[in-house]
PDB file of N, CA and C in Angstrom:
ATOM      1  N   MET A   1       0.816  -1.191  -0.007  1.00  0.00           N
ATOM      2  CA  MET A   1      -0.003  -0.001   0.001  1.00  0.00           C
ATOM      3  C   MET A   1       0.868   1.257  -0.001  1.00  0.00           C
ATOM      4  N   ILE A   2       2.012   1.211   0.701  1.00  0.00           N
ATOM      5  CA  ILE A   2       2.915   2.343   0.735  1.00  0.00           C
ATOM      6  C   ILE A   2       3.453   2.615  -0.668  1.00  0.00           C
ATOM      7  N   MET A   3       3.749   1.555  -1.397  1.00  0.00           N
ATOM      8  CA  MET A   3       4.260   1.705  -2.740  1.00  0.00           C
ATOM      9  C   MET A   3       3.187   2.353  -3.642  1.00  0.00           C
ATOM     10  N   ILE A   4       1.960   1.969  -3.490  1.00  0.00           N
ATOM     11  CA  ILE A   4       0.883   2.544  -4.303  1.00  0.00           C
ATOM     12  C   ILE A   4       0.713   4.008  -3.994  1.00  0.00           C
ATOM     13  N   VAL A   5       0.781   4.372  -2.725  1.00  0.00           N
ATOM     14  CA  VAL A   5       0.688   5.805  -2.350  1.00  0.00           C
ATOM     15  C   VAL A   5       1.863   6.581  -2.949  1.00  0.00           C
ATOM     16  N   TYR A   6       3.061   5.983  -2.892  1.00  0.00           N
ATOM     17  CA  TYR A   6       4.255   6.629  -3.480  1.00  0.00           C
ATOM     18  C   TYR A   6       4.064   6.843  -4.987  1.00  0.00           C
ATOM     19  N   ILE A   7       3.571   5.810  -5.659  1.00  0.00           N
ATOM     20  CA  ILE A   7       3.350   5.905  -7.120  1.00  0.00           C
ATOM     21  C   ILE A   7       2.308   6.970  -7.427  1.00  0.00           C
ATOM     22  N   ALA A   8       1.260   7.035  -6.631  1.00  0.00           N
ATOM     23  CA  ALA A   8       0.193   8.032  -6.875  1.00  0.00           C
ATOM     24  C   ALA A   8       0.719   9.449  -6.623  1.00  0.00           C
ATOM     25  N   ARG A   9       1.488   9.656  -5.572  1.00  0.00           N
ATOM     26  CA  ARG A   9       1.993  10.998  -5.264  1.00  0.00           C
ATOM     27  C   ARG A   9       2.996  11.479  -6.310  1.00  0.00           C
ATOM     28  N   ASN A  10       3.821  10.589  -6.779  1.00  0.00           N
ATOM     29  CA  ASN A  10       4.813  10.982  -7.777  1.00  0.00           C
ATOM     30  C   ASN A  10       4.302  10.888  -9.210  1.00  0.00           C
ATOM     31  N   LYS A  11       3.059  10.512  -9.344  1.00  0.00           N
ATOM     32  CA  LYS A  11       2.390  10.432 -10.644  1.00  0.00           C
ATOM     33  C   LYS A  11       3.159   9.581 -11.645  1.00  0.00           C
ATOM     34  N   ILE A  12       3.639   8.441 -11.167  1.00  0.00           N
ATOM     35  CA  ILE A  12       4.341   7.506 -12.029  1.00  0.00           C
ATOM     36  C   ILE A  12       3.343   6.792 -12.943  1.00  0.00           C
ATOM     37  N   LEU A  13       2.198   6.431 -12.374  1.00  0.00           N
ATOM     38  CA  LEU A  13       1.102   5.834 -13.130  1.00  0.00           C
ATOM     39  C   LEU A  13      -0.123   6.715 -12.959  1.00  0.00           C
ATOM     40  N   ASN A  14      -1.069   6.599 -13.925  1.00  0.00           N
ATOM     41  CA  ASN A  14      -2.302   7.371 -13.761  1.00  0.00           C
ATOM     42  C   ASN A  14      -3.235   6.622 -12.788  1.00  0.00           C
ATOM     43  N   TYR A  15      -4.300   7.308 -12.368  1.00  0.00           N
ATOM     44  CA  TYR A  15      -5.171   6.773 -11.342  1.00  0.00           C
ATOM     45  C   TYR A  15      -5.930   5.520 -11.787  1.00  0.00           C
ATOM     46  N   LYS A  16      -6.244   5.418 -13.056  1.00  0.00           N
ATOM     47  CA  LYS A  16      -6.933   4.203 -13.537  1.00  0.00           C
ATOM     48  C   LYS A  16      -6.040   2.985 -13.360  1.00  0.00           C
ATOM     49  N   GLN A  17      -4.749   3.128 -13.672  1.00  0.00           N
ATOM     50  CA  GLN A  17      -3.823   2.009 -13.523  1.00  0.00           C
ATOM     51  C   GLN A  17      -3.613   1.677 -12.041  1.00  0.00           C
ATOM     52  N   ILE A  18      -3.537   2.697 -11.209  1.00  0.00           N
ATOM     53  CA  ILE A  18      -3.372   2.460  -9.771  1.00  0.00           C
ATOM     54  C   ILE A  18      -4.578   1.742  -9.182  1.00  0.00           C
ATOM     55  N   ILE A  19      -5.755   2.163  -9.595  1.00  0.00           N
ATOM     56  CA  ILE A  19      -6.990   1.506  -9.114  1.00  0.00           C
ATOM     57  C   ILE A  19      -7.028   0.064  -9.600  1.00  0.00           C
ATOM     58  N   THR A  20      -6.675  -0.170 -10.844  1.00  0.00           N
ATOM     59  CA  THR A  20      -6.667  -1.533 -11.387  1.00  0.00           C
ATOM     60  C   THR A  20      -5.695  -2.413 -10.612  1.00  0.00           C
ATOM     61  N   ILE A  21      -4.482  -1.924 -10.379  1.00  0.00           N
ATOM     62  CA  ILE A  21      -3.488  -2.685  -9.623  1.00  0.00           C
ATOM     63  C   ILE A  21      -3.974  -2.955  -8.204  1.00  0.00           C
ATOM     64  N   SER A  22      -4.572  -1.967  -7.575  1.00  0.00           N
ATOM     65  CA  SER A  22      -5.084  -2.127  -6.203  1.00  0.00           C
ATOM     66  C   SER A  22      -6.188  -3.181  -6.135  1.00  0.00           C
ATOM     67  N   VAL A  23      -7.112  -3.151  -7.089  1.00  0.00           N
ATOM     68  CA  VAL A  23      -8.210  -4.139  -7.105  1.00  0.00           C
ATOM     69  C   VAL A  23      -7.665  -5.535  -7.339  1.00  0.00           C
ATOM     70  N   VAL A  24      -6.703  -5.666  -8.228  1.00  0.00           N
ATOM     71  CA  VAL A  24      -6.090  -6.992  -8.486  1.00  0.00           C
ATOM     72  C   VAL A  24      -5.379  -7.508  -7.238  1.00  0.00           C
ATOM     73  N   MET A  25      -4.620  -6.640  -6.563  1.00  0.00           N
ATOM     74  CA  MET A  25      -3.912  -7.052  -5.357  1.00  0.00           C
ATOM     75  C   MET A  25      -4.868  -7.452  -4.247  1.00  0.00           C
ATOM     76  N   ILE A  26      -5.904  -6.685  -4.033  1.00  0.00           N
ATOM     77  CA  ILE A  26      -6.910  -7.017  -3.013  1.00  0.00           C
ATOM     78  C   ILE A  26      -7.599  -8.327  -3.357  1.00  0.00           C
ATOM     79  N   GLY A  27      -7.906  -8.517  -4.647  1.00  0.00           N
ATOM     80  CA  GLY A  27      -8.509  -9.768  -5.073  1.00  0.00           C
ATOM     81  C   GLY A  27      -7.608 -10.968  -4.834  1.00  0.00           C
ATOM     82  N   MET A  28      -6.318 -10.816  -5.112  1.00  0.00           N
ATOM     83  CA  MET A  28      -5.378 -11.919  -4.903  1.00  0.00           C
ATOM     84  C   MET A  28      -5.267 -12.258  -3.429  1.00  0.00           C
ATOM     85  N   PHE A  29      -5.177 -11.222  -2.559  1.00  0.00           N
ATOM     86  CA  PHE A  29      -5.106 -11.481  -1.123  1.00  0.00           C
ATOM     87  C   PHE A  29      -6.393 -12.118  -0.619  1.00  0.00           C
ATOM     88  N   ALA A  30      -7.537 -11.659  -1.101  1.00  0.00           N
ATOM     89  CA  ALA A  30      -8.815 -12.249  -0.683  1.00  0.00           C
ATOM     90  C   ALA A  30      -8.903 -13.698  -1.110  1.00  0.00           C
ATOM     91  N   LEU A  31      -8.510 -13.995  -2.345  1.00  0.00           N
ATOM     92  CA  LEU A  31      -8.518 -15.373  -2.838  1.00  0.00           C
ATOM     93  C   LEU A  31      -7.593 -16.250  -2.026  1.00  0.00           C
ATOM     94  N   MET A  32      -6.411 -15.720  -1.716  1.00  0.00           N
ATOM     95  CA  MET A  32      -5.430 -16.488  -0.956  1.00  0.00           C
ATOM     96  C   MET A  32      -5.945 -16.810   0.447  1.00  0.00           C
ATOM     97  N   PHE A  33      -6.638 -15.857   1.076  1.00  0.00           N
ATOM     98  CA  PHE A  33      -7.148 -16.105   2.415  1.00  0.00           C
ATOM     99  C   PHE A  33      -8.413 -16.976   2.410  1.00  0.00           C
ATOM    100  N   CYS A  34      -9.011 -17.172   1.254  1.00  0.00           N
ATOM    101  CA  CYS A  34     -10.175 -18.070   1.161  1.00  0.00           C
ATOM    102  C   CYS A  34      -9.748 -19.525   1.062  1.00  0.00           C
ATOM    103  N   MET A  35      -8.527 -19.767   0.602  1.00  0.00           N
ATOM    104  CA  MET A  35      -8.033 -21.141   0.487  1.00  0.00           C
ATOM    105  C   MET A  35      -7.524 -21.599   1.855  1.00  0.00           C
ATOM    106  N   PRO A  36      -7.866 -22.812   2.259  1.00  0.00           N
ATOM    107  CA  PRO A  36      -7.556 -23.251   3.631  1.00  0.00           C
ATOM    108  C   PRO A  36      -6.066 -23.344   3.981  1.00  0.00           C
ATOM    109  N   LYS A  37      -5.234 -23.892   3.095  1.00  0.00           N
ATOM    110  CA  LYS A  37      -3.818 -24.066   3.441  1.00  0.00           C
ATOM    111  C   LYS A  37      -3.068 -22.743   3.548  1.00  0.00           C
ATOM    112  N   PRO A  38      -3.174 -21.842   2.563  1.00  0.00           N
ATOM    113  CA  PRO A  38      -2.474 -20.565   2.731  1.00  0.00           C
ATOM    114  C   PRO A  38      -2.993 -19.762   3.925  1.00  0.00           C
ATOM    115  N   ARG A  39      -4.307 -19.804   4.152  1.00  0.00           N
ATOM    116  CA  ARG A  39      -4.874 -19.090   5.287  1.00  0.00           C
ATOM    117  C   ARG A  39      -4.346 -19.634   6.589  1.00  0.00           C
ATOM    118  N   ALA A  40      -4.271 -20.955   6.708  1.00  0.00           N
ATOM    119  CA  ALA A  40      -3.744 -21.572   7.931  1.00  0.00           C
ATOM    120  C   ALA A  40      -2.288 -21.190   8.134  1.00  0.00           C
ATOM    121  N   ARG A  41      -1.517 -21.154   7.066  1.00  0.00           N
ATOM    122  CA  ARG A  41      -0.096 -20.797   7.178  1.00  0.00           C
ATOM    123  C   ARG A  41       0.075 -19.347   7.641  1.00  0.00           C
ATOM    124  N   PHE A  42      -0.703 -18.430   7.034  1.00  0.00           N
ATOM    125  CA  PHE A  42      -0.587 -17.032   7.440  1.00  0.00           C
ATOM    126  C   PHE A  42      -1.090 -16.798   8.869  1.00  0.00           C
ATOM    127  N   LEU A  43      -2.140 -17.504   9.267  1.00  0.00           N
ATOM    128  CA  LEU A  43      -2.624 -17.369  10.631  1.00  0.00           C
ATOM    129  C   LEU A  43      -1.613 -17.913  11.635  1.00  0.00           C
ATOM    130  N   SER A  44      -0.973 -19.032  11.278  1.00  0.00           N
ATOM    131  CA  SER A  44       0.056 -19.598  12.129  1.00  0.00           C
ATOM    132  C   SER A  44       1.238 -18.639  12.271  1.00  0.00           C
ATOM    133  N   MET A  45       1.650 -18.050  11.148  1.00  0.00           N
ATOM    134  CA  MET A  45       2.730 -17.084  11.182  1.00  0.00           C
ATOM    135  C   MET A  45       2.356 -15.860  12.009  1.00  0.00           C
ATOM    136  N   TYR A  46       1.137 -15.409  11.862  1.00  0.00           N
ATOM    137  CA  TYR A  46       0.663 -14.244  12.611  1.00  0.00           C
ATOM    138  C   TYR A  46       0.678 -14.514  14.117  1.00  0.00           C
ATOM    139  N   HIS A  47       0.146 -15.673  14.523  1.00  0.00           N
ATOM    140  CA  HIS A  47       0.135 -16.012  15.956  1.00  0.00           C
ATOM    141  C   HIS A  47       1.539 -16.200  16.502  1.00  0.00           C
ATOM    142  N   SER A  48       2.440 -16.741  15.716  1.00  0.00           N
ATOM    143  CA  SER A  48       3.824 -16.883  16.147  1.00  0.00           C
ATOM    144  C   SER A  48       4.503 -15.541  16.302  1.00  0.00           C
ATOM    145  N   ALA A  49       4.217 -14.633  15.394  1.00  0.00           N
ATOM    146  CA  ALA A  49       4.819 -13.303  15.474  1.00  0.00           C
ATOM    147  C   ALA A  49       4.312 -12.514  16.669  1.00  0.00           C
ATOM    148  N   ILE A  50       3.053 -12.696  17.017  1.00  0.00           N
ATOM    149  CA  ILE A  50       2.505 -11.991  18.169  1.00  0.00           C
ATOM    150  C   ILE A  50       3.005 -12.599  19.472  1.00  0.00           C
ATOM    151  N   ASP A  51       3.114 -13.931  19.506  1.00  0.00           N
ATOM    152  CA  ASP A  51       3.549 -14.619  20.720  1.00  0.00           C
ATOM    153  C   ASP A  51       5.017 -14.334  21.022  1.00  0.00           C
ATOM    154  N   PHE A  52       5.885 -14.327  20.031  1.00  0.00           N
ATOM    155  CA  PHE A  52       7.307 -13.997  20.091  1.00  0.00           C
ATOM    156  C   PHE A  52       8.030 -14.657  21.249  1.00  0.00           C
ATOM    157  N   LYS A  53       7.732 -15.893  21.521  1.00  0.00           N
ATOM    158  CA  LYS A  53       8.454 -16.667  22.514  1.00  0.00           C
ATOM    159  C   LYS A  53       9.133 -17.823  21.789  1.00  0.00           C
ATOM    160  N   VAL A  54      10.287 -18.199  22.299  1.00  0.00           N
ATOM    161  CA  VAL A  54      10.997 -19.338  21.713  1.00  0.00           C
ATOM    162  C   VAL A  54      10.372 -20.600  22.275  1.00  0.00           C
ATOM    163  N   SER A  55       9.757 -21.369  21.403  1.00  0.00           N
ATOM    164  CA  SER A  55       9.137 -22.631  21.810  1.00  0.00           C
ATOM    165  C   SER A  55      10.134 -23.752  21.585  1.00  0.00           C
ATOM    166  N   LYS A  56      10.366 -24.523  22.615  1.00  0.00           N
ATOM    167  CA  LYS A  56      11.393 -25.574  22.529  1.00  0.00           C
ATOM    168  C   LYS A  56      10.947 -26.781  21.739  1.00  0.00           C
ATOM    169  N   LYS A  57       9.650 -26.989  21.593  1.00  0.00           N
ATOM    170  CA  LYS A  57       9.174 -28.189  20.914  1.00  0.00           C
ATOM    171  C   LYS A  57       8.430 -27.902  19.626  1.00  0.00           C
ATOM    172  N   SER A  58       8.204 -26.648  19.302  1.00  0.00           N
ATOM    173  CA  SER A  58       7.459 -26.300  18.119  1.00  0.00           C
ATOM    174  C   SER A  58       8.290 -26.539  16.874  1.00  0.00           C
ATOM    175  N   GLN A  59       7.658 -27.044  15.833  1.00  0.00           N
ATOM    176  CA  GLN A  59       8.317 -27.221  14.544  1.00  0.00           C
ATOM    177  C   GLN A  59       7.784 -26.257  13.502  1.00  0.00           C
ATOM    178  N   GLU A  60       7.043 -25.255  13.952  1.00  0.00           N
ATOM    179  CA  GLU A  60       6.515 -24.230  13.055  1.00  0.00           C
ATOM    180  C   GLU A  60       7.660 -23.340  12.620  1.00  0.00           C
ATOM    181  N   SER A  61       7.734 -23.024  11.346  1.00  0.00           N
ATOM    182  CA  SER A  61       8.916 -22.384  10.777  1.00  0.00           C
ATOM    183  C   SER A  61       9.207 -21.015  11.386  1.00  0.00           C
ATOM    184  N   THR A  62       8.186 -20.231  11.725  1.00  0.00           N
ATOM    185  CA  THR A  62       8.430 -18.924  12.316  1.00  0.00           C
ATOM    186  C   THR A  62       9.021 -19.092  13.704  1.00  0.00           C
ATOM    187  N   LYS A  63       8.547 -20.072  14.479  1.00  0.00           N
ATOM    188  CA  LYS A  63       9.113 -20.354  15.797  1.00  0.00           C
ATOM    189  C   LYS A  63      10.573 -20.836  15.676  1.00  0.00           C
ATOM    190  N   LEU A  64      10.862 -21.627  14.639  1.00  0.00           N
ATOM    191  CA  LEU A  64      12.225 -22.091  14.440  1.00  0.00           C
ATOM    192  C   LEU A  64      13.142 -20.926  14.099  1.00  0.00           C
ATOM    193  N   ARG A  65      12.641 -19.967  13.341  1.00  0.00           N
ATOM    194  CA  ARG A  65      13.444 -18.774  13.035  1.00  0.00           C
ATOM    195  C   ARG A  65      13.720 -17.968  14.308  1.00  0.00           C
ATOM    196  N   TYR A  66      12.710 -17.823  15.154  1.00  0.00           N
ATOM    197  CA  TYR A  66      12.920 -17.123  16.433  1.00  0.00           C
ATOM    198  C   TYR A  66      13.952 -17.861  17.287  1.00  0.00           C
ATOM    199  N   ALA A  67      13.900 -19.185  17.292  1.00  0.00           N
ATOM    200  CA  ALA A  67      14.863 -19.970  18.058  1.00  0.00           C
ATOM    201  C   ALA A  67      16.280 -19.757  17.513  1.00  0.00           C
ATOM    202  N   ALA A  68      16.444 -19.699  16.204  1.00  0.00           N
ATOM    203  CA  ALA A  68      17.755 -19.480  15.604  1.00  0.00           C
ATOM    204  C   ALA A  68      18.255 -18.060  15.904  1.00  0.00           C
ATOM    205  N   ILE A  69      17.385 -17.075  15.853  1.00  0.00           N
ATOM    206  CA  ILE A  69      17.789 -15.717  16.177  1.00  0.00           C
ATOM    207  C   ILE A  69      18.189 -15.618  17.645  1.00  0.00           C
ATOM    208  N   ASN A  70      17.418 -16.254  18.517  1.00  0.00           N
ATOM    209  CA  ASN A  70      17.715 -16.261  19.948  1.00  0.00           C
ATOM    210  C   ASN A  70      19.047 -16.947  20.211  1.00  0.00           C
ATOM    211  N   ALA A  71      19.301 -18.079  19.564  1.00  0.00           N
ATOM    212  CA  ALA A  71      20.574 -18.792  19.738  1.00  0.00           C
ATOM    213  C   ALA A  71      21.729 -17.930  19.259  1.00  0.00           C
ATOM    214  N   GLY A  72      21.587 -17.286  18.134  1.00  0.00           N
ATOM    215  CA  GLY A  72      22.626 -16.386  17.621  1.00  0.00           C
ATOM    216  C   GLY A  72      22.904 -15.245  18.570  1.00  0.00           C
ATOM    217  N   TYR A  73      21.843 -14.692  19.139  1.00  0.00           N
ATOM    218  CA  TYR A  73      21.990 -13.598  20.100  1.00  0.00           C
ATOM    219  C   TYR A  73      22.798 -14.042  21.319  1.00  0.00           C
ATOM    220  N   HIS A  74      22.474 -15.235  21.834  1.00  0.00           N
ATOM    221  CA  HIS A  74      23.192 -15.727  23.014  1.00  0.00           C
ATOM    222  C   HIS A  74      24.647 -16.098  22.670  1.00  0.00           C
ATOM    223  N   LEU A  75      24.876 -16.634  21.481  1.00  0.00           N
ATOM    224  CA  LEU A  75      26.266 -16.931  21.089  1.00  0.00           C
ATOM    225  C   LEU A  75      27.070 -15.662  20.928  1.00  0.00           C
ATOM    226  N   ILE A  76      26.459 -14.598  20.429  1.00  0.00           N
ATOM    227  CA  ILE A  76      27.177 -13.327  20.321  1.00  0.00           C
ATOM    228  C   ILE A  76      27.502 -12.790  21.703  1.00  0.00           C
ATOM    229  N   GLN A  77      26.550 -12.916  22.647  1.00  0.00           N
ATOM    230  CA  GLN A  77      26.820 -12.467  24.006  1.00  0.00           C
ATOM    231  C   GLN A  77      27.961 -13.248  24.653  1.00  0.00           C
ATOM    232  N   GLU A  78      27.978 -14.540  24.466  1.00  0.00           N
ATOM    233  CA  GLU A  78      28.998 -15.377  25.094  1.00  0.00           C
ATOM    234  C   GLU A  78      30.368 -15.204  24.449  1.00  0.00           C
ATOM    235  N   ASN A  79      30.402 -14.940  23.158  1.00  0.00           N
ATOM    236  CA  ASN A  79      31.673 -14.892  22.423  1.00  0.00           C
ATOM    237  C   ASN A  79      31.858 -13.550  21.710  1.00  0.00           C
ATOM    238  N   PHE A  80      31.549 -12.449  22.400  1.00  0.00           N
ATOM    239  CA  PHE A  80      31.534 -11.165  21.737  1.00  0.00           C
ATOM    240  C   PHE A  80      32.909 -10.763  21.214  1.00  0.00           C
ATOM    241  N   TRP A  81      33.936 -10.895  22.001  1.00  0.00           N
ATOM    242  CA  TRP A  81      35.259 -10.429  21.609  1.00  0.00           C
ATOM    243  C   TRP A  81      36.020 -11.397  20.736  1.00  0.00           C
ATOM    244  N   THR A  82      35.835 -12.688  20.953  1.00  0.00           N
ATOM    245  CA  THR A  82      36.642 -13.656  20.209  1.00  0.00           C
ATOM    246  C   THR A  82      35.879 -14.314  19.075  1.00  0.00           C
ATOM    247  N   GLY A  83      34.578 -14.407  19.169  1.00  0.00           N
ATOM    248  CA  GLY A  83      33.791 -15.073  18.143  1.00  0.00           C
ATOM    249  C   GLY A  83      33.919 -16.588  18.239  1.00  0.00           C
ATOM    250  N   VAL A  84      33.283 -17.287  17.329  1.00  0.00           N
ATOM    251  CA  VAL A  84      33.357 -18.753  17.323  1.00  0.00           C
ATOM    252  C   VAL A  84      34.049 -19.292  16.094  1.00  0.00           C
ATOM    253  N   GLY A  85      34.315 -18.477  15.125  1.00  0.00           N
ATOM    254  CA  GLY A  85      34.970 -18.946  13.898  1.00  0.00           C
ATOM    255  C   GLY A  85      33.936 -19.407  12.887  1.00  0.00           C
ATOM    256  N   THR A  86      34.260 -19.259  11.622  1.00  0.00           N
ATOM    257  CA  THR A  86      33.293 -19.575  10.574  1.00  0.00           C
ATOM    258  C   THR A  86      33.020 -21.073  10.496  1.00  0.00           C
ATOM    259  N   GLY A  87      33.999 -21.898  10.773  1.00  0.00           N
ATOM    260  CA  GLY A  87      33.792 -23.338  10.687  1.00  0.00           C
ATOM    261  C   GLY A  87      33.108 -23.927  11.901  1.00  0.00           C
ATOM    262  N   ASP A  88      33.086 -23.208  13.011  1.00  0.00           N
ATOM    263  CA  ASP A  88      32.505 -23.728  14.263  1.00  0.00           C
ATOM    264  C   ASP A  88      31.099 -23.232  14.533  1.00  0.00           C
ATOM    265  N   LEU A  89      30.561 -22.412  13.674  1.00  0.00           N
ATOM    266  CA  LEU A  89      29.245 -21.811  13.950  1.00  0.00           C
ATOM    267  C   LEU A  89      28.160 -22.865  14.064  1.00  0.00           C
ATOM    268  N   SER A  90      28.081 -23.798  13.109  1.00  0.00           N
ATOM    269  CA  SER A  90      27.020 -24.811  13.162  1.00  0.00           C
ATOM    270  C   SER A  90      27.183 -25.714  14.372  1.00  0.00           C
ATOM    271  N   THR A  91      28.426 -26.005  14.756  1.00  0.00           N
ATOM    272  CA  THR A  91      28.668 -26.824  15.939  1.00  0.00           C
ATOM    273  C   THR A  91      28.194 -26.095  17.194  1.00  0.00           C
ATOM    274  N   GLU A  92      28.552 -24.815  17.309  1.00  0.00           N
ATOM    275  CA  GLU A  92      28.132 -24.021  18.482  1.00  0.00           C
ATOM    276  C   GLU A  92      26.613 -23.887  18.540  1.00  0.00           C
ATOM    277  N   MET A  93      25.986 -23.682  17.396  1.00  0.00           N
ATOM    278  CA  MET A  93      24.524 -23.573  17.382  1.00  0.00           C
ATOM    279  C   MET A  93      23.894 -24.882  17.810  1.00  0.00           C
ATOM    280  N   SER A  94      24.411 -26.008  17.304  1.00  0.00           N
ATOM    281  CA  SER A  94      23.893 -27.318  17.686  1.00  0.00           C
ATOM    282  C   SER A  94      24.057 -27.561  19.175  1.00  0.00           C
ATOM    283  N   GLU A  95      25.198 -27.192  19.726  1.00  0.00           N
ATOM    284  CA  GLU A  95      25.434 -27.352  21.170  1.00  0.00           C
ATOM    285  C   GLU A  95      24.458 -26.495  21.979  1.00  0.00           C
ATOM    286  N   TYR A  96      24.226 -25.272  21.515  1.00  0.00           N
ATOM    287  CA  TYR A  96      23.283 -24.385  22.206  1.00  0.00           C
ATOM    288  C   TYR A  96      21.880 -25.014  22.187  1.00  0.00           C
ATOM    289  N   TYR A  97      21.484 -25.556  21.047  1.00  0.00           N
ATOM    290  CA  TYR A  97      20.176 -26.170  20.952  1.00  0.00           C
ATOM    291  C   TYR A  97      20.059 -27.362  21.902  1.00  0.00           C
ATOM    292  N   LYS A  98      21.100 -28.195  21.978  1.00  0.00           N
ATOM    293  CA  LYS A  98      21.080 -29.358  22.871  1.00  0.00           C
ATOM    294  C   LYS A  98      21.032 -28.930  24.333  1.00  0.00           C
ATOM    295  N   GLU A  99      21.830 -27.921  24.711  1.00  0.00           N
ATOM    296  CA  GLU A  99      21.860 -27.457  26.101  1.00  0.00           C
ATOM    297  C   GLU A  99      20.523 -26.881  26.529  1.00  0.00           C
ATOM    298  N   ASN A 100      19.811 -26.243  25.624  1.00  0.00           N
ATOM    299  CA  ASN A 100      18.552 -25.604  25.977  1.00  0.00           C
ATOM    300  C   ASN A 100      17.316 -26.410  25.575  1.00  0.00           C
ATOM    301  N   GLY A 101      17.510 -27.614  25.092  1.00  0.00           N
ATOM    302  CA  GLY A 101      16.398 -28.493  24.796  1.00  0.00           C
ATOM    303  C   GLY A 101      15.583 -28.101  23.580  1.00  0.00           C
ATOM    304  N   ILE A 102      16.178 -27.369  22.629  1.00  0.00           N
ATOM    305  CA  ILE A 102      15.462 -26.946  21.435  1.00  0.00           C
ATOM    306  C   ILE A 102      15.668 -28.006  20.390  1.00  0.00           C
ATOM    307  N   LYS A 103      14.585 -28.448  19.773  1.00  0.00           N
ATOM    308  CA  LYS A 103      14.676 -29.498  18.765  1.00  0.00           C
ATOM    309  C   LYS A 103      14.983 -28.907  17.410  1.00  0.00           C
TER     310      LYS A 103
END
């Protein structure tokens, strides 16, 4: 929507084209949310983003990303000055996951 406002203000496209693009985009989003699998995925992602807790047993991809970000944050805190080395990163991440019970 920000892009459409930018295009309208700078008069890159005329209003008929902007309205057509807006209607098509709204239609695509409405169609996508009417289908059960995409809707379930977006709702799951939305709930994970709002919850923003690292779940140790969840296999939902957004929760796994939060777990990876959290692990990276803790590794940076523990090894701020010396680092872990490029070859040891996956080993350190795996050890962090095992120590904290993250699957």
